[in-house]
Coordinates of C-alpha atoms in Angstrom, one line a residue:
X31 CA -5.4 15.3 14.0
X32 CA -7.3 13.0 16.6
X33 CA -8.6 13.8 19.9
X34 CA -10.2 11.4 22.4
X35 CA -12.8 12.7 24.9
X36 CA -15.7 11.6 27.1
X37 CA -18.7 10.3 25.2
X38 CA -20.8 13.5 25.1
X39 CA -22.0 15.3 22.0
X40 CA -21.8 19.1 22.3
X41 CA -23.8 21.9 20.9
X42 CA -22.9 23.0 17.4
X43 CA -20.8 19.9 16.5
X44 CA -20.8 17.9 13.3
X45 CA -21.3 14.2 14.3
X46 CA -20.8 10.9 12.5
X47 CA -22.6 8.0 14.0
X48 CA -22.6 4.3 12.8
X49 CA -25.8 2.3 12.6
X50 CA -26.1 -1.5 12.3
X51 CA -29.2 -3.2 11.2
X52 CA -29.9 -5.0 14.4
X53 CA -31.9 -3.6 17.5
X54 CA -31.4 0.0 16.3
X55 CA -33.0 1.6 19.4
X56 CA -30.7 -0.1 21.8
X57 CA -27.5 0.6 20.2
X58 CA -25.9 2.7 22.9
X59 CA -24.7 5.9 20.9
X60 CA -27.9 6.0 18.9
X61 CA -30.0 5.7 22.1
X62 CA -28.0 8.5 23.7
X63 CA -28.0 10.8 20.8
X64 CA -31.7 10.1 20.1
X65 CA -32.5 11.0 23.6
X66 CA -30.4 14.2 23.3
X67 CA -32.5 15.0 20.2
X68 CA -35.8 14.3 21.9
X69 CA -36.5 11.2 19.8
X70 CA -35.8 13.0 16.5
X71 CA -33.5 10.4 15.2
X72 CA -36.1 7.6 15.7
X73 CA -38.6 9.6 13.7
X74 CA -36.2 9.9 10.8
X75 CA -35.7 6.1 10.9
X76 CA -39.4 5.5 11.0
X77 CA -40.0 7.8 8.0
X78 CA -37.2 6.1 6.0
X79 CA -34.9 9.1 5.9
X80 CA -32.2 7.2 7.8
X81 CA -30.9 3.9 6.6
X82 CA -28.8 1.3 8.4
X83 CA -28.0 -0.4 5.0
X84 CA -24.3 -1.0 4.4
X85 CA -22.5 2.1 3.1
X86 CA -25.6 4.3 3.1
X87 CA -24.8 7.8 4.4
X88 CA -27.8 10.0 5.6
X89 CA -27.3 13.6 6.4
X90 CA -29.6 15.9 8.3
X91 CA -29.7 19.2 10.1
X92 CA -31.3 18.8 13.6
X93 CA -34.0 21.1 14.6
X94 CA -33.0 21.2 18.3
X95 CA -30.9 24.4 18.9
X96 CA -28.8 23.1 21.8
X97 CA -27.8 19.9 20.0
X98 CA -25.3 19.1 17.2
X99 CA -25.3 21.3 14.1
X100 CA -25.2 18.5 11.6
X101 CA -25.5 14.7 11.9
X102 CA -24.3 11.9 9.4
X103 CA -25.4 8.5 9.9
X104 CA -23.4 5.8 8.3
X105 CA -25.1 2.5 7.6
X106 CA -22.9 -0.5 8.5
X107 CA -25.4 -3.3 7.6
X108 CA -25.6 -6.5 9.6
X109 CA -23.2 -6.9 12.5
X110 CA -22.5 -10.5 11.6
X111 CA -21.6 -9.5 8.0
X112 CA -19.2 -6.6 8.7
X113 CA -15.6 -7.4 7.9
X114 CA -12.6 -5.3 8.5
X115 CA -12.4 -4.5 4.8
X116 CA -16.1 -3.6 4.5
X117 CA -15.7 -1.5 7.7
X118 CA -12.7 0.2 6.1
X119 CA -14.5 1.0 2.8
X120 CA -17.6 2.3 4.5
X121 CA -15.6 4.7 6.6
X122 CA -13.6 5.9 3.7
X123 CA -16.8 6.5 1.7
X124 CA -18.3 8.5 4.7
X125 CA -15.2 10.5 5.2
X126 CA -15.0 11.5 1.6
X127 CA -18.6 12.6 1.6
X128 CA -18.2 14.6 4.7
X129 CA -15.2 16.3 3.4
X130 CA -16.9 17.1 0.2
X131 CA -19.3 19.2 2.4
X132 CA -16.2 21.2 3.5
X133 CA -16.5 19.9 7.0
X134 CA -13.1 20.2 8.8
X135 CA -14.1 19.5 12.4
X136 CA -15.8 16.2 13.0
X137 CA -16.9 14.3 16.0
X138 CA -17.3 10.5 15.7
X139 CA -19.7 8.7 18.0
X140 CA -17.1 6.0 18.4
X141 CA -19.2 3.5 20.5
X142 CA -21.6 3.2 17.5
X143 CA -18.7 2.0 15.2
X144 CA -17.8 -1.3 17.1
X145 CA -19.2 -4.8 17.1
X146 CA -18.1 -8.3 18.0
X147 CA -16.4 -8.5 14.6
X148 CA -14.7 -5.1 14.9
X149 CA -13.5 -4.4 18.3
X150 CA -12.4 -1.0 19.7
X151 CA -8.7 -1.1 19.1
X152 CA -9.3 -2.6 15.6
X153 CA -12.0 0.0 14.9
X154 CA -9.8 2.9 15.9
X155 CA -6.9 1.6 13.7
X156 CA -9.1 1.2 10.6
X157 CA -10.8 4.5 11.3
X158 CA -7.5 6.4 11.3
X159 CA -6.2 4.5 8.2
X160 CA -9.3 5.0 6.3
X161 CA -9.5 8.7 7.1
X162 CA -6.0 9.6 5.8
X163 CA -6.1 7.2 2.8
X164 CA -9.6 8.0 1.6
X165 CA -9.2 11.8 1.7
X166 CA -5.7 12.0 0.1
X167 CA -5.4 14.2 -2.9
X168 CA -2.6 13.7 -5.4
X169 CA -0.7 16.8 -6.2
X170 CA -0.7 18.3 -9.7
X171 CA 1.5 20.7 -11.6
X172 CA -1.2 23.1 -12.4
X173 CA -0.4 26.7 -11.9
X174 CA -3.7 27.4 -10.3
X175 CA -3.7 24.3 -8.0
X176 CA -5.6 25.0 -4.7
X177 CA -4.5 23.7 -1.3
X178 CA -6.4 20.4 -0.5
X179 CA -9.4 20.4 1.8
X180 CA -8.4 18.4 4.9
X181 CA -9.8 17.5 8.3
X182 CA -8.4 19.8 10.9
X183 CA -9.5 17.7 13.8
X184 CA -11.5 14.5 14.3
X185 CA -12.7 13.9 17.8
X186 CA -13.7 10.4 19.1
X187 CA -16.4 10.6 21.7
X188 CA -16.1 7.4 23.6
X189 CA -16.4 5.5 27.0
X190 CA -13.0 3.9 26.3
X191 CA -9.8 4.9 28.1
X192 CA -7.8 7.3 25.9
X193 CA -4.5 5.4 26.3
X194 CA -6.1 2.1 25.0
X195 CA -6.9 3.8 21.7
X196 CA -3.9 6.0 21.1
X197 CA -1.6 3.4 19.8
X198 CA -4.3 2.0 17.5
X199 CA -5.0 5.4 16.1
X200 CA -1.2 6.0 15.6
X201 CA -0.8 2.7 13.9
X202 CA -3.7 3.4 11.5
X203 CA -2.4 6.8 10.7
X204 CA 1.1 5.3 10.1
X205 CA -0.3 2.6 7.7
X206 CA -2.4 5.2 5.8
X207 CA 0.6 7.6 5.6
X208 CA 2.7 4.8 4.2
X209 CA 0.0 4.2 1.5
X210 CA 0.0 7.8 0.6
X211 CA 3.7 7.9 0.4
X212 CA 3.7 5.1 -2.2
X213 CA 0.9 6.9 -4.1
X214 CA 2.8 10.2 -4.2
X215 CA 6.1 8.6 -5.5
X216 CA 4.3 6.5 -8.1
X217 CA 2.3 9.6 -9.3
X218 CA 5.5 11.7 -9.9
X219 CA 6.5 12.0 -13.6
X220 CA 9.7 10.3 -14.6
X221 CA 11.5 13.6 -15.4
X222 CA 10.9 14.5 -11.7
X223 CA 11.4 11.2 -10.0
X224 CA 14.7 9.9 -11.5
X225 CA 16.6 7.2 -9.8
X226 CA 18.8 9.9 -8.2
X227 CA 15.7 11.6 -6.8
X228 CA 14.3 8.4 -5.5
X229 CA 17.6 7.9 -3.7
X230 CA 17.3 11.4 -2.2
X231 CA 13.7 10.6 -1.0
X232 CA 15.1 7.5 0.7
X233 CA 17.7 9.6 2.4
X234 CA 15.0 11.8 3.9
X235 CA 13.3 8.7 5.4
X236 CA 16.7 7.5 6.8
X237 CA 17.2 11.0 8.4
X238 CA 13.6 11.1 9.7
X239 CA 13.7 7.6 11.3
X240 CA 17.3 6.8 11.9
X241 CA 17.6 4.0 9.2
X242 CA 21.0 3.0 8.0
X243 CA 21.3 3.9 4.3
X244 CA 23.6 2.9 1.5
X245 CA 23.3 4.2 -2.1
X246 CA 25.3 2.1 -4.5
X247 CA 26.5 3.9 -7.6
X248 CA 27.2 2.7 -11.0
X249 CA 30.9 2.1 -10.1
X250 CA 29.8 0.0 -7.1
X251 CA 27.5 -2.1 -9.2
X252 CA 30.4 -2.7 -11.7
X253 CA 32.7 -3.8 -8.9
X254 CA 30.0 -6.2 -7.6
X255 CA 29.2 -7.6 -11.1
X256 CA 25.5 -6.4 -11.3
X257 CA 25.5 -7.0 -15.0
X258 CA 21.7 -7.5 -15.1
X259 CA 20.8 -4.1 -13.6
X260 CA 23.6 -2.4 -15.5
X261 CA 22.3 -3.8 -18.8
X262 CA 18.9 -2.3 -18.3
X263 CA 20.6 1.1 -17.6
X264 CA 22.8 1.0 -20.7
X265 CA 20.6 3.1 -22.9
X266 CA 20.0 5.8 -20.3
X267 CA 21.7 9.1 -19.5
X268 CA 20.5 8.8 -15.9
X269 CA 22.8 6.9 -13.6
X270 CA 21.3 3.8 -11.9
X271 CA 21.1 3.5 -8.1
X272 CA 20.8 0.5 -5.8
X273 CA 18.9 2.0 -2.7
X274 CA 19.4 0.0 0.6
X275 CA 17.7 1.1 3.8
X276 CA 18.2 -1.0 7.0
X277 CA 16.1 -0.9 10.1
X278 CA 17.3 -2.8 13.1
X279 CA 14.7 -3.0 15.9
X280 CA 16.3 -6.0 17.6
X281 CA 19.5 -6.1 19.5
X282 CA 21.1 -8.6 17.0
X283 CA 20.8 -8.7 13.2
X284 CA 18.7 -11.9 13.0
X285 CA 15.2 -12.9 11.8
X286 CA 15.6 -10.4 9.0
X287 CA 12.9 -9.7 6.4
X288 CA 14.1 -8.2 3.0
X289 CA 11.8 -6.1 0.9
X290 CA 12.9 -5.8 -2.7
X291 CA 11.1 -3.3 -5.0
X292 CA 11.3 -2.9 -8.7
X293 CA 12.4 0.8 -9.3
X294 CA 12.1 1.3 -13.0
X295 CA 11.4 5.0 -13.1
X296 CA 10.2 4.8 -16.8
X297 CA 10.0 1.8 -19.2
X298 CA 9.9 2.4 -22.9
X299 CA 10.5 -1.3 -23.5
X300 CA 13.9 -0.5 -24.9
X301 CA 14.5 -1.9 -28.4
X302 CA 11.5 -4.3 -27.7
X303 CA 9.7 -1.0 -27.7
X304 CA 6.1 -0.6 -26.4
X305 CA 3.4 0.6 -28.7
X306 CA 2.4 4.4 -28.4
X307 CA -0.8 3.3 -26.5
X308 CA 1.4 1.3 -24.0
X309 CA 3.8 4.0 -23.3
X310 CA 1.7 6.6 -21.1
X311 CA 1.7 5.4 -17.6
X312 CA 5.0 3.8 -17.6
X313 CA 6.2 6.3 -15.0
X314 CA 4.4 4.0 -12.6
X315 CA 6.8 1.1 -13.3
X316 CA 8.5 1.9 -10.0
X317 CA 5.3 1.0 -8.1
X318 CA 7.1 -1.8 -6.3
X319 CA 9.8 0.5 -5.1
X320 CA 7.1 2.9 -4.0
X321 CA 5.4 0.2 -2.0
X322 CA 8.6 -0.6 -0.3
X323 CA 9.4 2.9 0.5
X324 CA 5.8 3.4 1.8
X325 CA 6.2 0.4 4.1
X326 CA 9.5 1.8 5.4
X327 CA 7.8 5.1 6.1
X328 CA 5.2 3.2 8.2
X329 CA 7.9 1.0 9.9
X330 CA 9.9 4.3 10.7
X331 CA 6.9 5.9 12.3
X332 CA 6.0 2.9 14.5
X333 CA 9.6 1.6 15.2
X334 CA 8.7 -2.1 15.8
X335 CA 11.0 -4.5 17.5
X336 CA 11.9 -6.2 14.1
X337 CA 14.7 -6.2 11.6
X338 CA 14.1 -5.3 8.0
X339 CA 16.2 -4.3 5.0
X340 CA 14.8 -2.6 1.8
X341 CA 16.6 -3.0 -1.5
X342 CA 15.5 -1.0 -4.5
X343 CA 17.4 -1.5 -7.9
X344 CA 16.5 1.6 -9.8
X345 CA 17.0 2.9 -13.4
X346 CA 15.0 3.8 -16.4
X347 CA 14.7 1.6 -19.5
X348 CA 15.6 3.8 -22.5
X349 CA 16.8 3.5 -26.0
X350 CA 20.1 4.7 -27.5
X351 CA 23.1 3.5 -29.4
X352 CA 24.4 2.1 -26.0
X353 CA 21.2 0.3 -25.0
X354 CA 21.1 -3.5 -24.6
X355 CA 19.5 -5.5 -27.3
X356 CA 17.7 -8.8 -27.9
X357 CA 20.2 -11.5 -28.4
X358 CA 22.7 -9.9 -25.9
X359 CA 24.0 -12.2 -23.2
X360 CA 24.6 -10.5 -19.8
X361 CA 26.1 -11.9 -16.5
X362 CA 24.2 -11.3 -13.3
X363 CA 25.6 -10.4 -9.8
X364 CA 25.1 -14.1 -8.8
X365 CA 27.2 -15.3 -11.9
X366 CA 24.2 -16.6 -13.8
X367 CA 24.3 -15.8 -17.5
X368 CA 21.2 -14.5 -19.2
X369 CA 20.2 -14.5 -22.9
X370 CA 18.1 -11.4 -23.5
X371 CA 15.1 -12.2 -25.7
X372 CA 13.0 -9.2 -24.8
X373 CA 14.4 -5.9 -23.5
X374 CA 10.8 -5.0 -22.2
X375 CA 11.3 -7.9 -19.7
X376 CA 13.7 -5.6 -17.8
X377 CA 12.2 -5.6 -14.4
X378 CA 13.0 -9.2 -13.7
X379 CA 16.6 -8.4 -14.6
X380 CA 16.8 -5.6 -12.1
X381 CA 15.0 -7.7 -9.4
X382 CA 17.5 -10.6 -10.0
X383 CA 20.5 -8.4 -9.0
X384 CA 18.5 -6.8 -6.2
X385 CA 17.6 -10.1 -4.6
X386 CA 21.2 -11.3 -4.9
X387 CA 22.4 -8.2 -3.1
X388 CA 19.7 -8.6 -0.4
X389 CA 20.8 -12.2 0.2
X390 CA 24.4 -11.0 0.8
X391 CA 23.1 -9.1 3.9
X392 CA 22.2 -12.1 5.9
X393 CA 18.4 -12.1 5.4
X394 CA 16.0 -14.9 6.4
X395 CA 13.2 -14.4 3.9
X396 CA 12.4 -12.0 1.0
X397 CA 9.4 -10.4 -0.4
X398 CA 9.7 -8.8 -3.8
X399 CA 7.1 -6.5 -5.3
X400 CA 6.9 -5.3 -8.8
X401 CA 4.7 -4.0 -11.6
X402 CA 6.2 -6.9 -13.5
X403 CA 3.9 -8.2 -16.2
X404 CA 0.8 -7.4 -18.2
X405 CA 0.0 -11.0 -18.1
X406 CA -1.1 -10.7 -14.4
X407 CA -3.6 -8.1 -15.4
X408 CA -5.0 -10.4 -18.0
X409 CA -5.2 -13.2 -15.4
X410 CA -6.5 -11.4 -12.3
X411 CA -7.6 -7.9 -13.5
X412 CA -7.3 -5.0 -11.0
X413 CA -8.8 -6.7 -8.1
X414 CA -6.1 -9.2 -7.0
X415 CA -2.3 -9.1 -6.7
X416 CA -0.6 -12.2 -8.2
X417 CA 1.9 -14.1 -6.3
X418 CA 4.4 -16.9 -6.5
X419 CA 6.3 -18.6 -3.6
X420 CA 8.7 -21.3 -2.7
X421 CA 7.3 -21.5 0.9
X422 CA 3.7 -22.3 1.3
X423 CA 3.5 -21.3 5.1
X424 CA 5.3 -17.9 4.4
X425 CA 2.7 -17.2 1.7
X426 CA -0.3 -18.2 3.9
X427 CA 0.9 -15.7 6.6
X428 CA 1.2 -12.9 4.1
X429 CA -2.0 -13.7 2.2
X430 CA -3.9 -13.5 5.5
X431 CA -2.4 -10.2 6.3
X432 CA -3.2 -8.9 2.8
X433 CA -6.8 -10.0 3.3
X434 CA -7.1 -8.1 6.7
X435 CA -5.7 -4.9 5.3
X436 CA -7.8 -5.0 2.1
X437 CA -5.1 -6.0 -0.4
X438 CA -6.1 -9.5 -1.6
X439 CA -3.5 -11.8 -3.1
X440 CA -3.9 -14.8 -5.4
X441 CA -1.3 -17.6 -5.6
X442 CA -0.1 -18.6 -9.1
X443 CA 1.4 -22.0 -9.7
X444 CA 5.2 -22.4 -9.6
X445 CA 6.7 -25.8 -10.3
X446 CA 9.5 -27.5 -12.3
X447 CA 7.6 -27.2 -15.5
X448 CA 7.5 -23.4 -15.3
X449 CA 11.2 -23.3 -13.9
X450 CA 12.3 -25.3 -17.0
X451 CA 11.0 -22.6 -19.4
X452 CA 13.3 -19.9 -18.1
X453 CA 16.3 -22.3 -18.2
X454 CA 15.8 -22.9 -21.9
X455 CA 18.7 -21.4 -23.8
X456 CA 21.4 -22.7 -26.1
X457 CA 24.0 -20.1 -25.0
X458 CA 23.2 -19.1 -21.4
X459 CA 22.0 -20.3 -18.1
X460 CA 18.7 -18.4 -18.3
X461 CA 16.5 -16.5 -20.8
X462 CA 14.4 -13.6 -19.8
X463 CA 11.4 -14.2 -21.9
X464 CA 10.8 -17.8 -23.0
X465 CA 7.1 -17.5 -24.2
X466 CA 4.0 -15.4 -24.0
X467 CA 2.2 -18.4 -22.4
X468 CA 1.7 -18.0 -18.7
X469 CA 3.4 -14.7 -19.0
X470 CA 2.9 -13.6 -15.4
X471 CA 4.4 -17.0 -14.2
X472 CA 7.4 -16.7 -16.6
X473 CA 8.3 -13.4 -15.0
X474 CA 8.0 -14.6 -11.4
X475 CA 9.8 -18.0 -12.3
X476 CA 12.8 -15.9 -13.7
X477 CA 13.0 -13.9 -10.4
X478 CA 12.8 -17.2 -8.6
X479 CA 16.1 -18.3 -10.2
X480 CA 18.0 -15.8 -8.0
X481 CA 16.4 -16.8 -4.7
X482 CA 17.9 -20.3 -3.9
X483 CA 16.5 -21.8 -0.7
X484 CA 15.7 -18.5 0.9
X485 CA 11.9 -18.4 1.7
X486 CA 10.5 -16.1 -0.9
X487 CA 7.3 -14.4 -2.2
X488 CA 6.9 -12.6 -5.4
X489 CA 4.1 -10.0 -5.7
X490 CA 3.1 -8.8 -9.1
X491 CA 1.0 -5.5 -8.7
X492 CA 0.8 -4.6 -12.4
X493 CA -3.0 -4.8 -12.1
X494 CA -3.6 -3.4 -8.6
X495 CA -1.2 -0.5 -8.5
X496 CA -3.4 1.9 -10.5
X497 CA -7.1 2.7 -10.0
X498 CA -9.0 3.7 -13.1
X499 CA -11.3 6.0 -11.1
X500 CA -11.8 7.4 -7.6
X501 CA -12.8 4.8 -5.0
X502 CA -13.9 4.5 -1.4
X503 CA -10.2 4.6 -0.1
X504 CA -8.6 7.0 -2.4
X505 CA -8.4 9.0 -5.6
X506 CA -8.1 7.9 -9.2
X507 CA -4.5 6.9 -10.0
X508 CA -1.8 5.2 -7.9
X509 CA -3.2 3.0 -5.1
X510 CA 0.0 2.5 -3.0
X511 CA -0.9 -1.2 -3.0
X512 CA 1.2 -3.6 -0.9
X513 CA 2.7 -0.8 1.3
X514 CA 0.2 -1.9 4.1
X515 CA 0.8 -5.6 3.6
X516 CA 4.5 -5.4 3.6
X517 CA 4.6 -3.2 6.8
X518 CA 1.9 -5.2 8.5
X519 CA 3.8 -8.5 7.8
X520 CA 7.0 -7.0 9.2
X521 CA 5.2 -5.9 12.4
X522 CA 3.0 -9.0 12.8

């Protein structure tokens, strides 16, 4: 997709040039292109037809026959104010606009895109990621669906050495592809993406990248005593799966990060049934699993010298004569008994057994990600992922990475007062839904009961996993959120 060449703009090309507010005439690429255009760019700026204001895209057709065919100018605002995320969104906005004009061959005047805040390698990585994520189009099942419009080739015209940018471009592509993998999986209907099909997808990743893979079947779960995950599956005709992917980039199996994703392929709420307006969209209740698989896709492409294991407890949550019920008492893999007060609080049950299994694989830390609670949407909306942790430094590291990749995270409180709530039961060790108060925290606190002393972060993406409309970095629908953060943390 990408080509790197000397910093020369050729006749007939479509060019994208970045423009900061400061000292416009002395910005190297602008100066060079303006001279090639006999000062025409400067005239457009003086006339107000080109703006350097942040995320303003100006398009014009040059009059000079031996110059470029079409020029897009992307305003980047003040150099001191440009952040990685602002840069990412501006590029995404520009790429979407250019692609909407059915341009499939694009040359980027790359020197114009860098500043002290966004250096060459960083700019290349973000550019590649923004390109593949912003222009991604979700598939449909329409009989007249047309092939998506895509960039055939994007050329970076630059003074930089090609080798210095190739890794950054590849890393950006891999991060963007991981996001799109997560989007694709979350988008699939539940009758298409069953737990069995999710396991098959994981097998393709294992084959492509040389991961070790183990798919635990219902019989394996029964043998291991995974009563929490099995309870959620009781009402289903689809068999549950525990999907385990292992990537070993170090000589020894040490310093291992576990990624645990909630893989509920459809959630009716069970006997604590959701209202009819709450049912559509529940195909996305496996967004945590999708994020983990997207992260593993990125890790597989880049092959870092790190160790990581992905664990995905997967089933749907259905209603039948066999389904589990409020007032049931179940026994989890770790031996803790659970009083079920709400069958719609099923994700935390699946995660409990998933984390217990992950801990049996000699891990050093665990990140779990899930569309866990409506409460986190009420608390944080669709702009922040909610988090809980038992290790502040671990969280600080992950939060910083989330900020850098454009996936902000907000820490919710987690202390003995909250822990006490999920331990309130007259007949069991835990209860799965003690109160509607602090609902998001109750869900995370329940999951925390299965962690022990292992450093742990819980990420609730119920609010951030779906976009209500198209945005700078992608289409309406699944966002693939946390795929970048998980992969970037593993590779940090």
